[in-house]
Short mmCIF file of C-alpha atoms and ligand atoms in Angstrom, two decimals:
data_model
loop_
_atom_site.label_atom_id
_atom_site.label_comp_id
_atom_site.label_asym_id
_atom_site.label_seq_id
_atom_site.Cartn_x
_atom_site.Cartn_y
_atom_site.Cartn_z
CA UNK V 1 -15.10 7.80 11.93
CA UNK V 2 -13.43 7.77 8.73
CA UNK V 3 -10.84 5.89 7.80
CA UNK V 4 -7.69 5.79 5.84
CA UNK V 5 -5.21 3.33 4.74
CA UNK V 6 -2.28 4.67 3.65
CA UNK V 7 0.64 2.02 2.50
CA UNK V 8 3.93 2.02 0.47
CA UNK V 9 2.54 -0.04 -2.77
CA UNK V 10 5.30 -2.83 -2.60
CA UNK V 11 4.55 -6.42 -1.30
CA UNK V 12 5.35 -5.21 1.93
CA UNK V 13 3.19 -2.36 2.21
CA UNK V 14 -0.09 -4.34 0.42
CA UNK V 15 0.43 -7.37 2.76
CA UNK V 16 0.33 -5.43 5.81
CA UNK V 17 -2.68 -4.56 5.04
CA UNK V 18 -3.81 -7.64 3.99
CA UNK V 19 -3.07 -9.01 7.11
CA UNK V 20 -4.87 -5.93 8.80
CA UNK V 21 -8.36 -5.85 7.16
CA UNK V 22 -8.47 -9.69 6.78
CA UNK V 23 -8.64 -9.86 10.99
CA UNK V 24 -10.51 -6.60 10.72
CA UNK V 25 -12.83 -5.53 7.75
CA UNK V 26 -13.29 -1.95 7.40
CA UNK V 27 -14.86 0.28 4.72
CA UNK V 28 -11.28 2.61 4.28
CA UNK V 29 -10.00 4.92 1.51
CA UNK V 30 -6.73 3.71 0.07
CA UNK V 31 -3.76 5.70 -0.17
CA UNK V 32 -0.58 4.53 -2.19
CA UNK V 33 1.40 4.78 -4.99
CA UNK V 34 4.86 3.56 -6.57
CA UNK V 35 7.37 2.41 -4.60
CA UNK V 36 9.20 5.10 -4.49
CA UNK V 37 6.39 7.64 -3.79
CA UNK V 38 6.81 7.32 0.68
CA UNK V 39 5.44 11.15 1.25
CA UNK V 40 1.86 9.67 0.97
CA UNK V 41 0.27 11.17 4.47
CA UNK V 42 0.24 14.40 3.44
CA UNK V 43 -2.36 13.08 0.65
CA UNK V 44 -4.82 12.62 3.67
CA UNK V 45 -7.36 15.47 4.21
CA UNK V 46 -6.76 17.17 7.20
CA UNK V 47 -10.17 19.42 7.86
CA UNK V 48 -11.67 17.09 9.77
CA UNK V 49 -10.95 14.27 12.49
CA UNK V 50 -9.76 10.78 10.84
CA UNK V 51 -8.59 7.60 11.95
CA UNK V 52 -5.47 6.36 9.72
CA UNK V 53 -3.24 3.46 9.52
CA UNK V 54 0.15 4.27 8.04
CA UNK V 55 1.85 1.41 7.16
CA UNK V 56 5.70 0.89 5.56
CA UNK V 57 6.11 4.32 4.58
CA UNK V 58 9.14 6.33 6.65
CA UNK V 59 7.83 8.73 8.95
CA UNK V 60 10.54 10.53 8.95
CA UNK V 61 9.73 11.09 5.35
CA UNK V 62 6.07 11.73 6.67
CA UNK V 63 6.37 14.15 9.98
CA UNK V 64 5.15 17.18 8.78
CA UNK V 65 1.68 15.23 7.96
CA UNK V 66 1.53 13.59 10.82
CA UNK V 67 1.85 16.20 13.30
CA UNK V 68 -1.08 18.17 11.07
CA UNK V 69 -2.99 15.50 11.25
CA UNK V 70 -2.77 15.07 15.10
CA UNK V 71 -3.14 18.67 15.63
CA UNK V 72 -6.13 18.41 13.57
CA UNK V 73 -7.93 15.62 15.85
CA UNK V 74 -7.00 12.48 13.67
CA UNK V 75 -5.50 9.34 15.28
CA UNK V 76 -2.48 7.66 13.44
CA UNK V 77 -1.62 3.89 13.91
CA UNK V 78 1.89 3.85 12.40
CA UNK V 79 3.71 0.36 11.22
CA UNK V 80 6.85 0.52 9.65
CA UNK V 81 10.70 -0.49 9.96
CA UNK V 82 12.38 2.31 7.67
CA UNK V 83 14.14 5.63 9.44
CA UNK V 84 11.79 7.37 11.66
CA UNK V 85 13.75 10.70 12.66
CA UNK V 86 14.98 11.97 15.38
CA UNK V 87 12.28 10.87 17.93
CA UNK V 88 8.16 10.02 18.01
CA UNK V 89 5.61 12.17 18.03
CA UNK V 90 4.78 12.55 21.65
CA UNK V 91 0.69 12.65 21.36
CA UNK V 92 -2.42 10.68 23.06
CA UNK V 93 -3.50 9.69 19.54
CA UNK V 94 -0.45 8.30 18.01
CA UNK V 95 0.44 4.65 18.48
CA UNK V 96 3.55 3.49 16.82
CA UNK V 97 5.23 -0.21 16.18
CA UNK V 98 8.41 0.96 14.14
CA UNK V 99 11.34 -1.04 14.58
CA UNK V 100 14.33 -0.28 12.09
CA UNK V 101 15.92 -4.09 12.69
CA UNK V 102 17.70 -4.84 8.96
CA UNK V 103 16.08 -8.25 9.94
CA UNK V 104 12.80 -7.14 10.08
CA UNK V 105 9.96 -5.53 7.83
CA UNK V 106 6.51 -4.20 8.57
CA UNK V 107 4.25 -7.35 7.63
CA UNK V 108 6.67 -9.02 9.90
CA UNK V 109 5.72 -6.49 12.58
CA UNK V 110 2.18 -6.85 12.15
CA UNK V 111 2.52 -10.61 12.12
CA UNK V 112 3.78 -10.42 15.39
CA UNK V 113 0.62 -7.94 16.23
CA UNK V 114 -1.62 -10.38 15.01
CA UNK V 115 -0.08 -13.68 16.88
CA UNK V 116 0.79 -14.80 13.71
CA UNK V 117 -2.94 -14.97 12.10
CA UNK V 118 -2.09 -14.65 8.64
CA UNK V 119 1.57 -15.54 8.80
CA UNK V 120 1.73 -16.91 5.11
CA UNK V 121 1.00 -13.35 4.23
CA UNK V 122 4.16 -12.05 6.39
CA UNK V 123 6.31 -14.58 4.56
CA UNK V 124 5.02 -12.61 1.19
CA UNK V 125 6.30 -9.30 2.88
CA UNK V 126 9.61 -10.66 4.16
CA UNK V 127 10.31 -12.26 0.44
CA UNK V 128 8.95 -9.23 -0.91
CA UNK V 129 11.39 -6.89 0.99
CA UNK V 130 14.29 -9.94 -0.12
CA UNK V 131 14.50 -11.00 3.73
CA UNK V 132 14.98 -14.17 2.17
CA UNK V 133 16.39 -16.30 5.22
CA UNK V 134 14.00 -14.54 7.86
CA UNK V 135 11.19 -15.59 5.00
CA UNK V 136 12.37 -19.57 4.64
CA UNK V 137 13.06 -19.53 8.39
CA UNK V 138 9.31 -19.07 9.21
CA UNK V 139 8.23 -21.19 6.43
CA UNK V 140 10.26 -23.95 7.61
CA UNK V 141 9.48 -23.37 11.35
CA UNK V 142 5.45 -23.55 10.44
CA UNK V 143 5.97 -26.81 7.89
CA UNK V 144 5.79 -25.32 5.07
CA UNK V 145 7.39 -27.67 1.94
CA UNK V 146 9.55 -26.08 -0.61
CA UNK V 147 7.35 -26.09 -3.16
CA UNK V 148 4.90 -23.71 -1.08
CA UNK V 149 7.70 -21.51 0.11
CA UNK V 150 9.26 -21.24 -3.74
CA UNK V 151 5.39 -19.91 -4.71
CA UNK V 152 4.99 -17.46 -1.39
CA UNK V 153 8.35 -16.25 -2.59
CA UNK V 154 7.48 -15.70 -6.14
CA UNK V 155 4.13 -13.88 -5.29
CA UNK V 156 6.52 -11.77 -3.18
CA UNK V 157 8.63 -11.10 -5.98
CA UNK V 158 5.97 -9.93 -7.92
CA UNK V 159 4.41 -8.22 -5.92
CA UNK V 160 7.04 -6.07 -4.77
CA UNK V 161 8.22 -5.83 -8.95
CA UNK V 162 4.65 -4.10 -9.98
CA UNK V 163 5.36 -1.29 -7.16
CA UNK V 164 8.29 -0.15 -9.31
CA UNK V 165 7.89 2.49 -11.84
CA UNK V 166 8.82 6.39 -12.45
CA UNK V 167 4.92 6.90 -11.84
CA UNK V 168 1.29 4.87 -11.53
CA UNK V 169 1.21 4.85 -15.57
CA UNK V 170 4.07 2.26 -15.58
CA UNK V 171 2.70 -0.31 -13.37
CA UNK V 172 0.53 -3.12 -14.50
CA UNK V 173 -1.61 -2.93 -11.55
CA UNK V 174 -2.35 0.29 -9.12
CA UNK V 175 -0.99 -1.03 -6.10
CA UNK V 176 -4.55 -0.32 -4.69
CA UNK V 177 -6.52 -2.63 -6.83
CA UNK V 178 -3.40 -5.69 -6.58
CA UNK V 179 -4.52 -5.16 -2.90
CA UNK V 180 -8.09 -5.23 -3.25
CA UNK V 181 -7.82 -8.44 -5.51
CA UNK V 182 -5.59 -10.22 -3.44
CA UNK V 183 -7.49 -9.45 0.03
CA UNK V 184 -10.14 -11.84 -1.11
CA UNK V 185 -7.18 -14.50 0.08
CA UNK V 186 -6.66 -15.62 3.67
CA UNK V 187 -4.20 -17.74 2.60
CA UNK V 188 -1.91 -16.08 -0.19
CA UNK V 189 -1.17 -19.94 -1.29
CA UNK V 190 -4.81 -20.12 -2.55
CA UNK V 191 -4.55 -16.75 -4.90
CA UNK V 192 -1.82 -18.92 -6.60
CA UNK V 193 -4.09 -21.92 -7.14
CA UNK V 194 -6.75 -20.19 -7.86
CA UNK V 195 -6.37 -20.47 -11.81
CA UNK V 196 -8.28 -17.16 -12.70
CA UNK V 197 -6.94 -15.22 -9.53
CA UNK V 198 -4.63 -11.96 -10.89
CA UNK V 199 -1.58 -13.98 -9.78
CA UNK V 200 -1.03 -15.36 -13.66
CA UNK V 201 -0.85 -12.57 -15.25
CA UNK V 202 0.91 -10.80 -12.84
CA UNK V 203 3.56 -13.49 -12.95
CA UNK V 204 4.05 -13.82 -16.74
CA UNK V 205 4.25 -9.92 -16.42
CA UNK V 206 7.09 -10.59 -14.39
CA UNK V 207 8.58 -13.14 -16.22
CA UNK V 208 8.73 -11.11 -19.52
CA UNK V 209 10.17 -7.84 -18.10
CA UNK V 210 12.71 -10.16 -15.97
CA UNK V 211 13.75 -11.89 -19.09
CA UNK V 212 14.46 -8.69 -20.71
CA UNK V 213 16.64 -7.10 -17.78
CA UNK V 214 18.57 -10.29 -17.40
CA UNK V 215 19.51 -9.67 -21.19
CA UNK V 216 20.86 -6.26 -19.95
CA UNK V 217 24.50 -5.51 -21.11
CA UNK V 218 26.87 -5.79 -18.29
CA UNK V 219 28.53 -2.49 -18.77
CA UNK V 220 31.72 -2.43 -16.51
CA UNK V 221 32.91 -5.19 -14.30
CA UNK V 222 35.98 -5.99 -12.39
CA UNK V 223 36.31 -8.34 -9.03
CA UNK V 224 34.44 -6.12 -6.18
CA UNK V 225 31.26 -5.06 -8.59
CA UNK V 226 29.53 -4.76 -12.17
CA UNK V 227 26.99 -2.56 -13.80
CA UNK V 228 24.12 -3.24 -16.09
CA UNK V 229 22.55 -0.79 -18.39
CA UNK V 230 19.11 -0.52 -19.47
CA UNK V 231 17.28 1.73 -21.26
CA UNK V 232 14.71 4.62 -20.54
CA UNK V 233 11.27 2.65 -21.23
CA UNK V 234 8.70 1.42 -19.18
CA UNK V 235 9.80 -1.94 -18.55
CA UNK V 236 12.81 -0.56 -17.15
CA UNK V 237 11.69 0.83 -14.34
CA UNK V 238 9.53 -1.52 -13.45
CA UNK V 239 11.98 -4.45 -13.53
CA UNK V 240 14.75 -2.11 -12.32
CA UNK V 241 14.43 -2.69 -8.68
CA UNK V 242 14.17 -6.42 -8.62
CA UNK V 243 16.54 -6.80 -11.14
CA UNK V 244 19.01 -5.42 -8.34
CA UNK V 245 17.98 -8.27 -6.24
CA UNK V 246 18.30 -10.78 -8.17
CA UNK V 247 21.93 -9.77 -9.46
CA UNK V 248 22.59 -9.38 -5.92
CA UNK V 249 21.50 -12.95 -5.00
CA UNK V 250 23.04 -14.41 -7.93
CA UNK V 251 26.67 -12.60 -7.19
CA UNK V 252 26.85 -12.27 -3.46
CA UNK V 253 29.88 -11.61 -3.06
CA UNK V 254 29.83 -8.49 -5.69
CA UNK V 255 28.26 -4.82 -5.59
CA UNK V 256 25.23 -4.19 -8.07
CA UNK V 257 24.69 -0.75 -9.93
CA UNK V 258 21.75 -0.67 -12.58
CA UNK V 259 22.23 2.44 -14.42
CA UNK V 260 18.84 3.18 -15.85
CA UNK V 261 18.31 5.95 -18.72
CA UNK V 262 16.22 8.38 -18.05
CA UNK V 263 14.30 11.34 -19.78
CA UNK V 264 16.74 13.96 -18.82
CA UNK V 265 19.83 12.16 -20.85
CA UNK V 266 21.29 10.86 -18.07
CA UNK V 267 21.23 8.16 -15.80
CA UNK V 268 19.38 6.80 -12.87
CA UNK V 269 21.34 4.77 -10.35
CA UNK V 270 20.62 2.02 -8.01
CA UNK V 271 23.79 0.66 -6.32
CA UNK V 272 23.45 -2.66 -3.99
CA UNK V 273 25.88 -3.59 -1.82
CA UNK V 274 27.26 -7.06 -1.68
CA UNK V 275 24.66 -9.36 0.16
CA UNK V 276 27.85 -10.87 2.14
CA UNK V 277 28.86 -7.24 3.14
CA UNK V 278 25.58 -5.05 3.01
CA UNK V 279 27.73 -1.85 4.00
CA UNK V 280 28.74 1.06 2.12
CA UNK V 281 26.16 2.01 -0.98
CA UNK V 282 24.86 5.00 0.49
CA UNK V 283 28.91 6.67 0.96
CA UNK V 284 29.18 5.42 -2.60
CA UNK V 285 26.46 7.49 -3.77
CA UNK V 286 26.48 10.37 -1.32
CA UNK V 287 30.11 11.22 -3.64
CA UNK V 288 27.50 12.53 -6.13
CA UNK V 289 25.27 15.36 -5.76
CA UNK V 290 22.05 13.59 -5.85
CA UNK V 291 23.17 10.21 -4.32
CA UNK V 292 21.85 8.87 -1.23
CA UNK V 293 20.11 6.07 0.58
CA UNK V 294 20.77 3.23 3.06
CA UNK V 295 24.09 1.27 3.91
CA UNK V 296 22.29 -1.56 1.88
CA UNK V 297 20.58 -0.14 -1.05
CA UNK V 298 21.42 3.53 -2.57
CA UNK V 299 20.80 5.62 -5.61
CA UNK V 300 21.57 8.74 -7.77
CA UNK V 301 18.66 10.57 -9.18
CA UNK V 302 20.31 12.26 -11.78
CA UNK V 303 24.21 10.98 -13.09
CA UNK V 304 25.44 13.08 -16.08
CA UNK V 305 26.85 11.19 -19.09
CA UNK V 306 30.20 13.06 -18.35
CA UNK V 307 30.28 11.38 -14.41
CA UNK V 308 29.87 8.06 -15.84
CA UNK V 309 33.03 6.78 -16.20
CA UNK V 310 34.02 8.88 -12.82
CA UNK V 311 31.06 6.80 -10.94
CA UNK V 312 32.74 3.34 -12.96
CA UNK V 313 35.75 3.93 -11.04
CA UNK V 314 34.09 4.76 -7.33
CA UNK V 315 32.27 1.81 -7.96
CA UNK V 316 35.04 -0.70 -8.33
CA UNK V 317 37.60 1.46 -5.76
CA UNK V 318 34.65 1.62 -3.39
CA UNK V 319 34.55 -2.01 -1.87
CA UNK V 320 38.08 -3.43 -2.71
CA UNK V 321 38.84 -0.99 0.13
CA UNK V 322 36.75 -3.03 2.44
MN1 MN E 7 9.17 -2.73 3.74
#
């Protein structure tokens, strides 16, 4: 039967399915895209019977597909810890791990699947999805040293980094072909020694566009939060999302928004809660018409110019009330 792999194109997402094809090998169309880009199933055909793997992709976001896809004969294998609605499909040929744990992401489900096979790889995801203690936890508890656990993060990083982009053109690498490059590694610490692997360039990549959105201006400030700007190009919204982490991590104690420009002369808007109180983003931006998101992470799509200053002020109200 034909198969399909369909995966969010983040760190998490590609080593899931690392881990999946390494223990299994199977010829499979890939389905992905940017980060952002979650409504993949309905990309997969539905006229005839298929077998699919959905992995780290909400099915919530996803339910209308699924359901066509089981009416239409297909099986779905479905792996993921974001929102999955209101309940499971309730059908012979849908098999589902989801668990929605904040301490838990889908390569860490399937390591758990796979006894642990390819746990290096589940480290990646957990880094990649910044489940930074969960990551270092296993590392420590299988003997890694620091050194190897600093490089599993960093490929996590950077993996997760080239997912993030308005749309494929921005990326460095189609998440598609990162994953077929780095599949050729059991052991994800090997792609970094390997001297000619993609890992180089994907990490100098990093490195560059990093540089740049550290150099951001810091745009408003006060005790509870602060706001970078950066401007509407490509490296932008590729570094955008990381960026957000590693303000976060560097200010814990602070709220993170990274007000983006975009192409309709406003603003994009990613707001992260303080890592030492991950509550509240998503009522932050839900006060705007096109806000929303998790208690964690949030956004608004589109912020006029003229709601800037309004947003400044939610912003800094928003957790000095917590
Ligand atoms: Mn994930």
């Amino acid at each position: 039967m034909v198969h399909f792999d369909v995966f969010n194109g983040d760190a998490d997402g590609i080593g899931s399915l690392i881990q999946l094809r390494l223990i299994n090998p199977r010829q499979s169309s890939l389905i992905t895209g940017v980060k952002r880009d979650i409504a993949l199933l309905k990309h997969v055909p539905i006229n005839a019977p298929l077998s699919v793997t959905a992995l780290d992709i909400s099915l919530a976001k996803n339910r209308e597909a699924v359901d066509a896809l089981l009416s239409a004969g297909s099986s779905i294998d479905y792996i993921d810890h974001h929102a999955f609605g209101d309940s499971l499909p309730d059908h012979p040929s849908f098999s589902a791990q989801i668990e929605t744990a904040p301490t838990t992401c889908t390569g860490l489900l399937v390591n758990h699947r796979l006894n642990r096979r390819f746990e290096n790889w589940a480290i990646v995801c957990a880094f990649g999805d910044n489940l930074n203690q969960v990551a270092t936890g296993l590392a420590q508890a299988k003997g890694l040293n620091v050194l190897q656990t600093e490089n599993l993060q960093k490929l996590g990083v950077a993996m997760n980094y080239n997912a993030y982009g308005s749309t494929i053109e921005d990326l460095h690498y189609h998440p598609a072909d990162l994953y077929r490059k780095l599949v050729n590694y059991a052991d994800p610490l090997d792609c970094i020694e390997d001297g000619s692997s993609v890992w180089k360039p994907l990490h100098r990549a990093y490195l560059e566009d990093m540089e740049k959105g550290l150099g951001a201006p810091v745009v408003s400030e006060s005790e509870t939060a602060f706001a970078v700007e950066l401007p509407d190009e490509a490296w932008s919204r590729r570094v955008s999302g990381v960026l957000g982490n590693e303000l976060a991590n560097q200010s814990p104690d602070k709220a993170v928004a990274i007000l983006s420009h975009n192409a309709q002369s406003g603003y994009t808007i990613s707001i992260r809660a303080p890592l030492n109180n991950r509550h509240g983003a998503s009522d932050l931006a839900g006060q705007f018409p096109t806000g929303g998101g998790r208690a964690a992470a949030a956004g608004i799509n589109q912020l006029d110019s003229s709601d800037v200053e309004p947003f400044f002020k939610a912003l800094h109200r928003h957790w000095s009330m917590v």
